[in-house]
CSV table of C-alpha atoms and ligand atoms in Angstrom, one decimal:
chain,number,residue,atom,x,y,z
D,53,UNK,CA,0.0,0.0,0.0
D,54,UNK,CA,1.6,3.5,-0.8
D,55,UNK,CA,0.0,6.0,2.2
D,56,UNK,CA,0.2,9.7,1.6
D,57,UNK,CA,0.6,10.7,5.6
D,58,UNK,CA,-0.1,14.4,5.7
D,59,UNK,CA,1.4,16.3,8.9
D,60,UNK,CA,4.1,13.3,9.6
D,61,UNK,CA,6.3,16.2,10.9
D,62,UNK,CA,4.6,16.6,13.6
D,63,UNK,CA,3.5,15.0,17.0
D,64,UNK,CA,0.9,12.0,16.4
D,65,UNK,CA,1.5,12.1,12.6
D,66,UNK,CA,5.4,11.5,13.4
D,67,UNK,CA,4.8,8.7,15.4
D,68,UNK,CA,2.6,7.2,13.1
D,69,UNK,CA,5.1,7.2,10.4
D,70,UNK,CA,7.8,5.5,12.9
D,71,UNK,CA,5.0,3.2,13.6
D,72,UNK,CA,4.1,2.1,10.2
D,73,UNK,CA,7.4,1.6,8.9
D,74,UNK,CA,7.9,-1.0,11.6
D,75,UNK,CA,4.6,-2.5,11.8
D,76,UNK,CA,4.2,-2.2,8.3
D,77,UNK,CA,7.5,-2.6,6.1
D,78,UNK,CA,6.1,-3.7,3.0
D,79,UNK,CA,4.1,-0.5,2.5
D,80,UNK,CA,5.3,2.8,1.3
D,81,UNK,CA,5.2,5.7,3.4
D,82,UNK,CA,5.2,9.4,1.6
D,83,UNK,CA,4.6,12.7,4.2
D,84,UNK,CA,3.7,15.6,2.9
D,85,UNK,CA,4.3,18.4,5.4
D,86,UNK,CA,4.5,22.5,5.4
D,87,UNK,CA,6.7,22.5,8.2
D,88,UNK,CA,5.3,25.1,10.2
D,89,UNK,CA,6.6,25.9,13.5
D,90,UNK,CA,4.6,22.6,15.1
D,91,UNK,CA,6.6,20.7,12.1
D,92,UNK,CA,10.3,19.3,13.2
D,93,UNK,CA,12.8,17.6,10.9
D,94,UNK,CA,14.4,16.0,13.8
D,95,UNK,CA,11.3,13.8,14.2
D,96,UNK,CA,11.6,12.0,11.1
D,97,UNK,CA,15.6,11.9,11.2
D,98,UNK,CA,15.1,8.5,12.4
D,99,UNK,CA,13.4,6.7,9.4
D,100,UNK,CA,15.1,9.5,6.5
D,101,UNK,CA,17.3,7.3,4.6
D,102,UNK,CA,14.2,3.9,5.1
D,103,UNK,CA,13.4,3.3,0.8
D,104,UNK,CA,9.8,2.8,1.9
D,105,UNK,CA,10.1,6.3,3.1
D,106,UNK,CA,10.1,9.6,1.0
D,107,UNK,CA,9.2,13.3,2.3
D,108,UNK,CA,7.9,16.2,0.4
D,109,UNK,CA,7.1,20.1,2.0
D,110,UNK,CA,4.3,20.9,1.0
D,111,UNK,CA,0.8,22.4,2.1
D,112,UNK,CA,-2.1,20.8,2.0
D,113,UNK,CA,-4.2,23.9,1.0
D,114,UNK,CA,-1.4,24.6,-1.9
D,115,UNK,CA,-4.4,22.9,-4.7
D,116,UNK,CA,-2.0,22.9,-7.3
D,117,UNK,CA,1.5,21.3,-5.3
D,118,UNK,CA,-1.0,18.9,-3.9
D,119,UNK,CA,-3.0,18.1,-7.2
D,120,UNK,CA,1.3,17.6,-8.8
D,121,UNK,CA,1.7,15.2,-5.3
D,122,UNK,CA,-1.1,12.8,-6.5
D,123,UNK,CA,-0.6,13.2,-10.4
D,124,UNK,CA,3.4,12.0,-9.5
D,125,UNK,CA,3.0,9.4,-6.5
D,126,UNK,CA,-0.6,8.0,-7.2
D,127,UNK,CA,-1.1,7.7,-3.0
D,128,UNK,CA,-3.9,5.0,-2.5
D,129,UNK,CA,-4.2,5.9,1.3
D,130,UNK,CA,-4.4,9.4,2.6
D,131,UNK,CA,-3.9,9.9,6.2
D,132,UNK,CA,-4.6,13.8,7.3
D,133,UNK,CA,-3.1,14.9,10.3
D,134,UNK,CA,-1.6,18.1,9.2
D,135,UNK,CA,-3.7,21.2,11.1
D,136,UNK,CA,-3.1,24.0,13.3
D,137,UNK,CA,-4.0,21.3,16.8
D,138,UNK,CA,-3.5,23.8,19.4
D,139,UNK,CA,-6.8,25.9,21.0
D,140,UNK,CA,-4.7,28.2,22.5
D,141,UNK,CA,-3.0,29.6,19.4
D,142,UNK,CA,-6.5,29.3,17.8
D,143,UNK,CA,-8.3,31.9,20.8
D,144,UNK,CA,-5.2,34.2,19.4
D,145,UNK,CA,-5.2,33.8,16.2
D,146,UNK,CA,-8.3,31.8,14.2
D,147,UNK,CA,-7.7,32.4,10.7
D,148,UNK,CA,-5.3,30.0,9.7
D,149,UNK,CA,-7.1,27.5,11.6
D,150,UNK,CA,-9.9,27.4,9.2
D,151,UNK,CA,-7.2,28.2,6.3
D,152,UNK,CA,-5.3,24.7,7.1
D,153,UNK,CA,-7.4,23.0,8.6
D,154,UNK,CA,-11.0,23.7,6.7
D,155,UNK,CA,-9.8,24.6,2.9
D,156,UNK,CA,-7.0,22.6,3.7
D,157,UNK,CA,-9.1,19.2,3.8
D,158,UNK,CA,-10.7,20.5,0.7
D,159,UNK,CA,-8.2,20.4,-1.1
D,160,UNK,CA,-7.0,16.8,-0.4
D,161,UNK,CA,-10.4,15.6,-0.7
D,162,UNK,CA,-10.7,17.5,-4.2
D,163,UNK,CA,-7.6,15.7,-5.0
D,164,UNK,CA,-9.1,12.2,-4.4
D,165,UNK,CA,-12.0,13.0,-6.4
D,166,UNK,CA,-9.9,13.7,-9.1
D,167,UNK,CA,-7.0,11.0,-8.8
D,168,UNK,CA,-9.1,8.3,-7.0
D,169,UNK,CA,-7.4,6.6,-4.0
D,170,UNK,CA,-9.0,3.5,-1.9
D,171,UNK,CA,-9.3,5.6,1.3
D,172,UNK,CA,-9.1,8.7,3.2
D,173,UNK,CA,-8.8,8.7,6.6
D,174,UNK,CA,-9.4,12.1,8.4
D,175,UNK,CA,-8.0,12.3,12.3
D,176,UNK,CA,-10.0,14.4,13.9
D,177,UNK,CA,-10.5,15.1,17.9
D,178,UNK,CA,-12.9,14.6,20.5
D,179,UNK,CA,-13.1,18.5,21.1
D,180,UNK,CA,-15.8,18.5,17.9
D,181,UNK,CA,-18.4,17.2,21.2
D,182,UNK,CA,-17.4,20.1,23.2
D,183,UNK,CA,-17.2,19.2,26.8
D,184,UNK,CA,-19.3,17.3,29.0
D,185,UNK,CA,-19.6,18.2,33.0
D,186,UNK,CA,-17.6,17.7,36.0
D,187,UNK,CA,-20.4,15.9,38.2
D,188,UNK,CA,-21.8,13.5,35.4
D,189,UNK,CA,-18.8,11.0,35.4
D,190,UNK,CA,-21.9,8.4,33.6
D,191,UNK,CA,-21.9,10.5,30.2
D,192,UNK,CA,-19.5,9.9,27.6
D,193,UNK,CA,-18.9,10.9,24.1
D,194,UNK,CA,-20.1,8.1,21.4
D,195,UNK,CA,-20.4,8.9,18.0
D,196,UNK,CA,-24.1,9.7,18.5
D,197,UNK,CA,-23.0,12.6,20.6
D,198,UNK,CA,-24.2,16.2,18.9
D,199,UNK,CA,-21.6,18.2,17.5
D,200,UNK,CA,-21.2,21.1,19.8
D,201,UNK,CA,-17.6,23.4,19.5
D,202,UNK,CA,-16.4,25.5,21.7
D,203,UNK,CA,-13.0,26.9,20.6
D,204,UNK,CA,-12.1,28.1,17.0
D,205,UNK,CA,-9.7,24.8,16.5
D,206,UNK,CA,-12.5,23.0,17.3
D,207,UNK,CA,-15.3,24.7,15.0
D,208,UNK,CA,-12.1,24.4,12.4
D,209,UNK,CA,-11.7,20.2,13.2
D,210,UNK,CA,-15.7,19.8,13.3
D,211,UNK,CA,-16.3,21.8,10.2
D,212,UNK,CA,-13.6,19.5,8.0
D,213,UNK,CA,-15.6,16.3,9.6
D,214,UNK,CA,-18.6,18.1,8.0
D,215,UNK,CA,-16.5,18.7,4.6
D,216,UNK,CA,-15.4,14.6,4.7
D,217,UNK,CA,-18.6,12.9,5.5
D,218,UNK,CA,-20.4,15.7,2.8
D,219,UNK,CA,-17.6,14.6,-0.1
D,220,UNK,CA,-18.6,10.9,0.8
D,221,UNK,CA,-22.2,11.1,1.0
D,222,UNK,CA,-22.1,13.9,-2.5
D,223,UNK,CA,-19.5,12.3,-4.6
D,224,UNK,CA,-18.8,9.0,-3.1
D,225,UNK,CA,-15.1,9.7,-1.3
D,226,UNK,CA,-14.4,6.2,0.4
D,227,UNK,CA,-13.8,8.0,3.4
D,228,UNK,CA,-13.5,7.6,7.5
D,229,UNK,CA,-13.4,9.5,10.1
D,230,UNK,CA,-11.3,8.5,13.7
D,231,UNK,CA,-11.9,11.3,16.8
D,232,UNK,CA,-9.9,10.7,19.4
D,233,UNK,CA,-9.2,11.5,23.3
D,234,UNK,CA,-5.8,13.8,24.1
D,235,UNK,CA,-2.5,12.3,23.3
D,236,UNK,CA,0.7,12.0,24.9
D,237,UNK,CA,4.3,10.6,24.3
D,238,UNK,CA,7.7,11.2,22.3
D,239,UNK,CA,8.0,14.1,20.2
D,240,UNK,CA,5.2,16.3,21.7
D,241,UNK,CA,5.6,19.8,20.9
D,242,UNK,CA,6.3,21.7,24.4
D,243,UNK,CA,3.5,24.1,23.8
D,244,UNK,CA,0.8,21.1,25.5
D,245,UNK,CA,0.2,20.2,29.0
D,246,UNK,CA,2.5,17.2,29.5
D,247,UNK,CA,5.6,18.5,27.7
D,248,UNK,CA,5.4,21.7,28.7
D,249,UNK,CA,5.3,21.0,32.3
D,250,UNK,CA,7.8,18.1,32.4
D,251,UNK,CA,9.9,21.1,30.5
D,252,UNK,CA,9.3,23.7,32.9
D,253,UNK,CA,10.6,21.3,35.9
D,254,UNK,CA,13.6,20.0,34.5
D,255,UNK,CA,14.4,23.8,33.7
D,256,UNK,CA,13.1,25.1,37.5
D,257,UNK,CA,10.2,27.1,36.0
D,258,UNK,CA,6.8,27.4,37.4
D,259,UNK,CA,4.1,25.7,36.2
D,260,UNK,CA,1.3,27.0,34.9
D,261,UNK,CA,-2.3,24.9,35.8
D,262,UNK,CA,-5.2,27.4,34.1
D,263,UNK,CA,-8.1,28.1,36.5
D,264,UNK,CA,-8.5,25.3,39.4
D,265,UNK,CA,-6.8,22.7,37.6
D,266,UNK,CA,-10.1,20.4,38.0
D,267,UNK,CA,-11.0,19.9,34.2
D,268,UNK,CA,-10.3,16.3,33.4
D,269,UNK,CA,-8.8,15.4,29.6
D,270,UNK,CA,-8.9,11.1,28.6
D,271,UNK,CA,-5.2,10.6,28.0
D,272,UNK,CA,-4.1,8.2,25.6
D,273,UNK,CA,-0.3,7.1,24.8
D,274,UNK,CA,-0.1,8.2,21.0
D,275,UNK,CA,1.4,4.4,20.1
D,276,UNK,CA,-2.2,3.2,21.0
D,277,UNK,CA,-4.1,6.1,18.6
D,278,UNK,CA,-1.6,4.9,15.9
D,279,UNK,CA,-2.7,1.4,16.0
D,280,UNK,CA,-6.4,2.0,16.1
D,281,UNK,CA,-6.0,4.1,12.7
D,282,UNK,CA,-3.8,1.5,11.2
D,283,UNK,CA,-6.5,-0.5,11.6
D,284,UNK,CA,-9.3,1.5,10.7
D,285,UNK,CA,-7.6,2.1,7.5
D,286,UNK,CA,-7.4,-1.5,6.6
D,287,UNK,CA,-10.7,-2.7,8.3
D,288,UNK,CA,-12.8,0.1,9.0
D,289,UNK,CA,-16.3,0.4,7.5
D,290,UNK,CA,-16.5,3.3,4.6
D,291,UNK,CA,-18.5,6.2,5.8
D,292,UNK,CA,-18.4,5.5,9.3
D,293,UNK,CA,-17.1,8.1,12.4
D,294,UNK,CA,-14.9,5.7,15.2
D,295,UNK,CA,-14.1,7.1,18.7
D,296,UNK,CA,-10.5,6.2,20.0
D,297,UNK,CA,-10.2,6.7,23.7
D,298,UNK,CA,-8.6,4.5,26.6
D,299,UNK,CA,-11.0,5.3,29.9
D,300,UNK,CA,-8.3,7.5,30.9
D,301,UNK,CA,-9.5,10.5,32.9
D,302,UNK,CA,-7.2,12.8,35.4
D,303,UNK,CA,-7.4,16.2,36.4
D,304,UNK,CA,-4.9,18.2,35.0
D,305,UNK,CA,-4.0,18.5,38.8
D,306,UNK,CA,-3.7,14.9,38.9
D,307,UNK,CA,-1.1,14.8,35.6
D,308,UNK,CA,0.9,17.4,37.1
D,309,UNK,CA,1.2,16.6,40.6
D,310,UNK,CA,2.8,13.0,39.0
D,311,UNK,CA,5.3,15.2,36.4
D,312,UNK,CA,6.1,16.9,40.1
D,313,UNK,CA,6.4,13.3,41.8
D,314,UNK,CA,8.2,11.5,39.3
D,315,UNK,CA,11.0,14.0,38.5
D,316,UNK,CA,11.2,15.7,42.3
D,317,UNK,CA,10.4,18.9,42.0
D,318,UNK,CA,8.1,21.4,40.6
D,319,UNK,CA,6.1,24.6,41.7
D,320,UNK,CA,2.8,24.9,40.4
D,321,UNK,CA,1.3,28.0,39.2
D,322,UNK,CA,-2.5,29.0,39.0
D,323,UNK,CA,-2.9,31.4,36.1
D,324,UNK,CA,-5.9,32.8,34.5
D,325,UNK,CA,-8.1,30.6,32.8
D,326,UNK,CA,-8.2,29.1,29.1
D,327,UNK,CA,-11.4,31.5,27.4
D,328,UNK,CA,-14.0,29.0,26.8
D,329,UNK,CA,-11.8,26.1,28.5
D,330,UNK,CA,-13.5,22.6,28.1
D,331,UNK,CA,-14.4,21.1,31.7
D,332,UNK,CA,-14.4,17.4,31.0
D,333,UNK,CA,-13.5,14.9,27.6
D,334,UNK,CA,-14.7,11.4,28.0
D,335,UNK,CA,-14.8,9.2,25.3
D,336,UNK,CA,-17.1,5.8,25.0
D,337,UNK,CA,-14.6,3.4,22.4
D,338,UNK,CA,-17.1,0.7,22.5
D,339,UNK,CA,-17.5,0.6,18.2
D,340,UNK,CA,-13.8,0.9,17.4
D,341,UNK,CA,-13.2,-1.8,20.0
D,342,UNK,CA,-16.5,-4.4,19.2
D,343,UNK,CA,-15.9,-3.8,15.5
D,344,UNK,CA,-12.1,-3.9,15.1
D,345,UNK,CA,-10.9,-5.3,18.1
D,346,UNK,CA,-8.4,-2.3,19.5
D,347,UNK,CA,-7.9,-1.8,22.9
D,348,UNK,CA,-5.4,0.5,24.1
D,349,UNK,CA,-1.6,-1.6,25.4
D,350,UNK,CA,-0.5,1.2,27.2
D,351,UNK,CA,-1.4,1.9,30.5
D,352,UNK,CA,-1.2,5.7,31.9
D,353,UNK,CA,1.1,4.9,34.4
D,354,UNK,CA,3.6,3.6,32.3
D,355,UNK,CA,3.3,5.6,29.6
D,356,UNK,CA,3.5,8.8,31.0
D,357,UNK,CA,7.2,7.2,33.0
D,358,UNK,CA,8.3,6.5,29.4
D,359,UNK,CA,7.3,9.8,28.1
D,360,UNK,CA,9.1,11.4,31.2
D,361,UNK,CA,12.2,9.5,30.0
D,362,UNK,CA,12.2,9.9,26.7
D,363,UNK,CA,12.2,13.7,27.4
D,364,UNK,CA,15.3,13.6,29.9
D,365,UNK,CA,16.7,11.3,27.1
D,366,UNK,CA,16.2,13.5,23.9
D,367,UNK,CA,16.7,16.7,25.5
D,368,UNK,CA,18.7,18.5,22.7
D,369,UNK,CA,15.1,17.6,21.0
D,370,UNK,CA,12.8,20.0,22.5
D,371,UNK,CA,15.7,22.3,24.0
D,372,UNK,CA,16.4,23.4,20.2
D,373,UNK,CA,12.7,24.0,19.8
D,374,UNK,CA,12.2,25.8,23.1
D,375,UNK,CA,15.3,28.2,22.9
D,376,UNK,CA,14.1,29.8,19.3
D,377,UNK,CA,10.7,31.1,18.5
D,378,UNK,CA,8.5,29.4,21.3
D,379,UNK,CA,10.2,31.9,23.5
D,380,UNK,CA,8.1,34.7,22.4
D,381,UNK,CA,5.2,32.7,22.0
D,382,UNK,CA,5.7,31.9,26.1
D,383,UNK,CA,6.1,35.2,26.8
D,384,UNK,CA,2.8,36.0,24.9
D,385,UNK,CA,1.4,33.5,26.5
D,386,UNK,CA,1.9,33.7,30.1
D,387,UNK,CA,4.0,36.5,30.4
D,388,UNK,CA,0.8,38.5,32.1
D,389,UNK,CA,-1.2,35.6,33.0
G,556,NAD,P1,1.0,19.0,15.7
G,556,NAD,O1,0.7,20.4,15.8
G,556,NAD,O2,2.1,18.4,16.6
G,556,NAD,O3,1.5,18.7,14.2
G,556,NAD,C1,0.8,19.2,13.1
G,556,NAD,C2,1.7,19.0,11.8
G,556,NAD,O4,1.0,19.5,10.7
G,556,NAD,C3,3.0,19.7,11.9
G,556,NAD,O5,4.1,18.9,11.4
G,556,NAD,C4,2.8,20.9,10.9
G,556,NAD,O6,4.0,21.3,10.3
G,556,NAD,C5,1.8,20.3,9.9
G,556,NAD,N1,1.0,21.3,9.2
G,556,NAD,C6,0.4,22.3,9.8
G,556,NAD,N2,-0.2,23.0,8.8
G,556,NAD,C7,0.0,22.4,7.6
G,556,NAD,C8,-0.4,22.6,6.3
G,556,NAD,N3,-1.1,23.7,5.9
G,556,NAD,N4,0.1,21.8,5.3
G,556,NAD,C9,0.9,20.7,5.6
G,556,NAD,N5,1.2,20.4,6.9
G,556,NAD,C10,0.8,21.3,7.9
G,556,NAD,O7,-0.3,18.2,15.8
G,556,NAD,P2,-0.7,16.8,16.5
G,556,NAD,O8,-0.9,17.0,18.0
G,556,NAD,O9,0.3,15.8,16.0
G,556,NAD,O10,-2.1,16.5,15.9
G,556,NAD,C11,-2.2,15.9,14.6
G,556,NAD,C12,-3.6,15.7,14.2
G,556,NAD,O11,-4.3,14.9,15.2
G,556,NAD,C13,-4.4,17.0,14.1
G,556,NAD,O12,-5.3,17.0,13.0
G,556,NAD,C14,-5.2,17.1,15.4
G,556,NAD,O13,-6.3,17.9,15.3
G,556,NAD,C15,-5.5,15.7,15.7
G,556,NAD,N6,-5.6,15.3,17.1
G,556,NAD,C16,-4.6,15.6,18.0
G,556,NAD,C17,-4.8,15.1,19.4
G,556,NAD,C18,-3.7,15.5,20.4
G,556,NAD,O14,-3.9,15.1,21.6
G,556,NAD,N7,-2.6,16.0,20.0
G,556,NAD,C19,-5.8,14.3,19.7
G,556,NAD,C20,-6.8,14.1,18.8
G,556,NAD,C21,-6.7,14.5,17.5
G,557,DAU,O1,-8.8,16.1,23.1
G,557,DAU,C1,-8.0,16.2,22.0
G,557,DAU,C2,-7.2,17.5,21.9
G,557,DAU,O2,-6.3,17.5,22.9
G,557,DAU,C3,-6.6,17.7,20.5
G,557,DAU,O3,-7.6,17.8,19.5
G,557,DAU,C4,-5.7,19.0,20.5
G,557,DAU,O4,-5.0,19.1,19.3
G,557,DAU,C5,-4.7,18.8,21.6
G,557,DAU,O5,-3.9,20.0,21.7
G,557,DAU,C6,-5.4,18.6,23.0
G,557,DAU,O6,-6.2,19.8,23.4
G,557,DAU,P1,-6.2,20.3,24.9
G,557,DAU,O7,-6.6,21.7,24.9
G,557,DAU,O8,-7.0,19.3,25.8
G,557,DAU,O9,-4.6,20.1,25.2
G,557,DAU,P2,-3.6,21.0,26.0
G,557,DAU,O10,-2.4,20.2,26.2
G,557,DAU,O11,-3.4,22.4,25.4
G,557,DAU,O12,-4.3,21.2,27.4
G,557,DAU,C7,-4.6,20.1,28.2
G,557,DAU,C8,-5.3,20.7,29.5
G,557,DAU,O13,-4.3,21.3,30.3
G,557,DAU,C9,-6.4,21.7,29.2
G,557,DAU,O14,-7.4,21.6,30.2
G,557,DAU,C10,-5.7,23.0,29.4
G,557,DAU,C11,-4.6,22.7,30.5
G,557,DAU,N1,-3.4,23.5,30.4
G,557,DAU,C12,-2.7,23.5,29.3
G,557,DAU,C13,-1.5,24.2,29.2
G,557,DAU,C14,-0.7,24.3,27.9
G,557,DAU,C15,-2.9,24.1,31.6
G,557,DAU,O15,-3.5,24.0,32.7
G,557,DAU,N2,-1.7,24.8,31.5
G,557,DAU,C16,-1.0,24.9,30.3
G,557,DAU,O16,0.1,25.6,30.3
């Protein structure tokens, strides 16, 4: 199978490109990426000189670099994970959200309809629900649940759902759809929760908890959200929506008291509040697990040790990232907070 992965320079698409290239090495991999400041070379150093591997820059709202892509490398698999995926960059700064990450999937799926392919696959996010509350730990998100956004990245990420299922049920796109539960792991960008904070202690910053700390995210190990696409790629049912989610929930309290216990030390820091912030993400994976079998390998307790590790072990990886640019963004950020 040749698989177009779009955003493999990034956090979840990079690891899905390491994962598929060892679970996988029969198949080609080809990653199309802009390379925008999320988007980091030294993630895919690891697999540059694999033959099943080639890497292009380009973005996927270019029409006519992307419509050159498919013409020259006939993909039969598209996997989208390029967007803008952070809410807090998108309460500063919408635009390019719906730029990348609405016209953005037009364009690929324009392309399919044009070149033909077998599948798209579109990874979307469990923020397209909105957020349920604190004291009704019995409600989950299936994929029954009412779209509902409350931030502008997730209006973007639920209007491209929109855009996907419309191209399937319009012009017959063999499309699905995965939504998961938040991520964590290797190569995530310092700008989220869990790297930033293990990065702030191991630098003797504070660290910054927005408003009481109580809203609870569903954390999955991103090796476990790679596996349920690889196999809703090959197995999934055409048209069809799958939550991925691993019964996960913590506080962000919770996550950061452990960053604080693991590595011994830490200062937390209540700052002002995320506008809009979600309370509580809970997702229900019954389908993706009674139809295709995944369950999640990983459990929170060790995965978040070997994410701690892997960040005291690849520290030139997120110290070149965190001493250029993201310096200003920080400032911006939570200079005044
Ligand atoms: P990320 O920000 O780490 O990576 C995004 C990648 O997309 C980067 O490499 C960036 O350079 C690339 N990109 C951005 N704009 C582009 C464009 N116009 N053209 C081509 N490439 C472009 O994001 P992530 O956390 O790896 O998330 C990947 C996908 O998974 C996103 O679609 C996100 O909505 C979704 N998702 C993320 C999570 C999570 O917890 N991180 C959970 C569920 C779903
Ligand atoms: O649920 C899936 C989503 O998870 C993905 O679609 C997004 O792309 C991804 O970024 C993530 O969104 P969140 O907003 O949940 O992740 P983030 O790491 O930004 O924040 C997690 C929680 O931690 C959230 O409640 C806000 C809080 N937080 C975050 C930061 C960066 C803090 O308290 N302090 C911080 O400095």
């Amino acid at each position: 199978m040749k698989i177009l992965v779009t955003g493999g320079a990034g956090f979840i698409g990079g690891n899905f490109v390491h994962y598929m290239l060892r679970e996988h090495p029969e198949d080609e991999i080809l990653c199309v990426d802009a390379l925008t400041y999320a988007g980091n070379m030294e993630t895919l150093a690891p697999v540059m000189d694999n033959p099943h591997f080639k890497f292009i820059k380009a973005d996927i709202a270019d029409r006519e670099t992307i419509y050159a892509i498919f013409e020259q490398e006939k993909p039969e698999v598209i996997v989208n994970f390029a967007a803008e995926s952070h809410v807090d960059r998108s309460i500063e700064n919408p635009a390019i959200f719906l730029q990348t990450n609405v016209m953005g999937t037009q364009v690929l799926l324009d392309a399919c309809r044009k070149y033909g392919i077998q599948r798209y696959h579109q990874v979307s996010t469990d923020e397209v629900y909105g957020d349920l509350p604190l004291d009704r730990p019995d409600l989950f998100f299936t994929e029954e649940t009412p779209i509902h956004t409350s931030s502008p990245y997730s209006a973007s990420k639920a209007s491209a759902d929109l855009l996907v299922q419309a191209y399937h049920r319009t012009f017959g796109v063999p499309v699905t759809i995965s939504r998961c539960s938040n991520n964590y792991g290797p190569y995530h960008f310092p700008e989220k929760l869990i790297p930033l904070m293990i990065a702030n202690v191991l630098n003797d910053k504070p660290l910054p908890v927005y408003g009481d700390g109580k809203n609870v995210r569903d954390w999955l190990y991103v090796e476990d959200h790679c596996s349920a696409i690889d196999l809703i790629i090959r197995n999934g049912r055409v048209g069809e929506v799958y939550n991925v989610g691993g019964h996960n929930e913590k506080t962000n309290l919770e996550v950061v008291q452990l960053i604080i216990a693991t590595l011994g030390k830490g200062e937390i820091q209540f700052v002002r509040d995320r506008a809009g912030h979600d309370r509580r993400y809970a997702i229900d994976p019954t389908k993706i697990h009674n139809e295709l079998g995944w369950l999640p390998k990983t459990k929170f307790e060790d995965g978040i040790q070997k994410t701690i590790q892997w960040y005291l072990d690849n520290k030139p990886w997120w110290e070149n990232i965190i001493s250029g640019e993201y310096q200003n963004y920080y400032e911006r950020m939570y200079g005044n907070r």
